[in-house]
Amino acid sequence: MNVIVVTNYARMSEEAAKIVRAQILKKARSVLGLATGSSPLGLYSLLAEYHRLGLDFSRLTTFNLDEYIGLAGDHPASYRRYMQEHLFSKVNLHPEKTLVPNGMAPDLEQECLRYEELIKRCGGIDLQVLGIGVNGHIGFNEPGTAFGSRTQVVNLTESTIRANSRFFSSEREVPTQAVSMGIKSIMQARSIVLLANGGRKAAAVAAAVNGPVSEDMPASVLQLHPAVTFVLDQAAASKL
Ligand code: F6R
């Protein structure tokens, strides 16, 4: 596991952006796995900047980790909308190559299978961007999720609902379920970069990097992956 510790959020975003840019330059047809939330916002804004300076996204395919069940793509708190706002509208990705699970699919089991199949058909994910929850979740794989899990419907824990209520007008509006890529789907990515900033994440980061590998701490599975980089600010690294 490669752990990079930098001074602050801006530096964390720069390190991550360098890694993503290197992947795109190495393979123009890369398949990128993407996360939402606060952690990758700076990364996406730098990628938009690189695009303005000439970086080409036209041959990439992207797969997002997750989407809330019951939110349409144009709902202000949906992950499709987040991606549209922070990245997709700012670079020259082809809309049909920006994949996000459909949280409104009439048959969600079928949607999960379809998503896994699409990832496979695209040749698998070259570089997966991850954040980490305060409880150690990756994607929406909450503590206790099987390491063998594939894209599936998941129930969100109270702590995740509380943490994500900042994007909604009240906690009651936060969906209680999501479609999320599974732990196994994430682990099959050829390389992974995980971003974490702030002291709130320090305990989860320390458990993920140095703790026992356990389904109770989903991010600890990354210790078993051959090509993972954690990019942390000092506060997130403070318990390492
Ligand atoms: C987002 C996702 C989540 C977040 C995690 C951290 O697509 O899958 O695992 O990465 O909850 O969220 P932030 O970055 O908002 O602290």
GROMACS .gro file of C-alpha atoms and ligand atoms in nm, residues 9 34-41 44 64-67 79 82-83 129-141 160 163-164 166-167 180 186 195-197 200-201, ligand 1:
model
   58
    9TYR     CA    1  -0.700   1.940   0.088
   34LEU     CA    2  -1.547   0.753  -0.987
   35ALA     CA    3  -1.673   0.854  -0.645
   36THR     CA    4  -1.891   1.143  -0.530
   37GLY     CA    5  -1.891   1.332  -0.198
   38SER     CA    6  -1.667   1.607  -0.067
   39SER     CA    7  -1.332   1.430  -0.101
   40PRO     CA    8  -1.299   1.430  -0.483
   41LEU     CA    9  -1.441   1.780  -0.550
   44TYR     CA   10  -1.267   1.707  -1.036
   64ASN     CA   11  -1.961   0.570  -1.072
   65LEU     CA   12  -1.956   0.369  -0.754
   66ASP     CA   13  -2.311   0.427  -0.644
   67GLU     CA   14  -2.646   0.601  -0.667
   79TYR     CA   15  -2.502   1.130  -0.776
   82TYR     CA   16  -2.337   1.571  -0.881
   83MET     CA   17  -2.118   1.420  -1.152
  129VAL     CA   18  -1.116   0.672  -0.726
  130LEU     CA   19  -1.247   0.617  -0.374
  131GLY     CA   20  -1.339   0.819  -0.067
  132ILE     CA   21  -1.385   0.660   0.274
  133GLY     CA   22  -1.674   0.693   0.517
  134VAL     CA   23  -1.619   0.772   0.886
  135ASN     CA   24  -1.726   0.412   0.948
  136GLY     CA   25  -1.479   0.280   0.691
  137HIS     CA   26  -1.725   0.227   0.407
  138ILE     CA   27  -1.608   0.236   0.047
  139GLY     CA   28  -1.874   0.296  -0.212
  140PHE     CA   29  -2.184   0.238  -0.002
  141ASN     CA   30  -2.047  -0.089   0.131
  160THR     CA   31  -2.409   0.739   0.668
  163ALA     CA   32  -2.332   1.224   0.730
  164ASN     CA   33  -2.505   1.265   0.391
  166ARG     CA   34  -2.594   1.780   0.449
  167PHE     CA   35  -2.685   1.741   0.081
  180SER     CA   36  -2.348   0.028  -0.492
  186ILE     CA   37  -1.397  -0.242  -0.645
  195LEU     CA   38  -0.867   1.026  -0.091
  196ALA     CA   39  -0.929   1.129   0.267
  197ASN     CA   40  -0.903   1.461   0.443
  200ARG     CA   41  -1.307   1.295   1.115
  201LYS     CA   42  -1.157   1.033   0.884
  241F6R     C1   43  -1.937   0.827  -0.282
  241F6R     C2   44  -1.909   0.709  -0.200
  241F6R     C3   45  -1.875   0.719  -0.054
  241F6R     C4   46  -1.789   0.842  -0.018
  241F6R     C5   47  -1.766   0.847   0.132
  241F6R     C6   48  -1.688   0.970   0.172
  241F6R     O1   49  -1.966   0.790  -0.414
  241F6R     O2   50  -1.916   0.603  -0.251
  241F6R     O3   51  -1.809   0.602  -0.015
  241F6R     O4   52  -1.669   0.835  -0.087
  241F6R     O5   53  -1.888   0.846   0.199
  241F6R     O6   54  -1.765   1.083   0.146
  241F6R     P1   55  -1.704   1.230   0.158
  241F6R     O7   56  -1.599   1.242   0.056
  241F6R     O8   57  -1.820   1.322   0.132
  241F6R     O9   58  -1.651   1.242   0.298
   0.00000   0.00000   0.00000
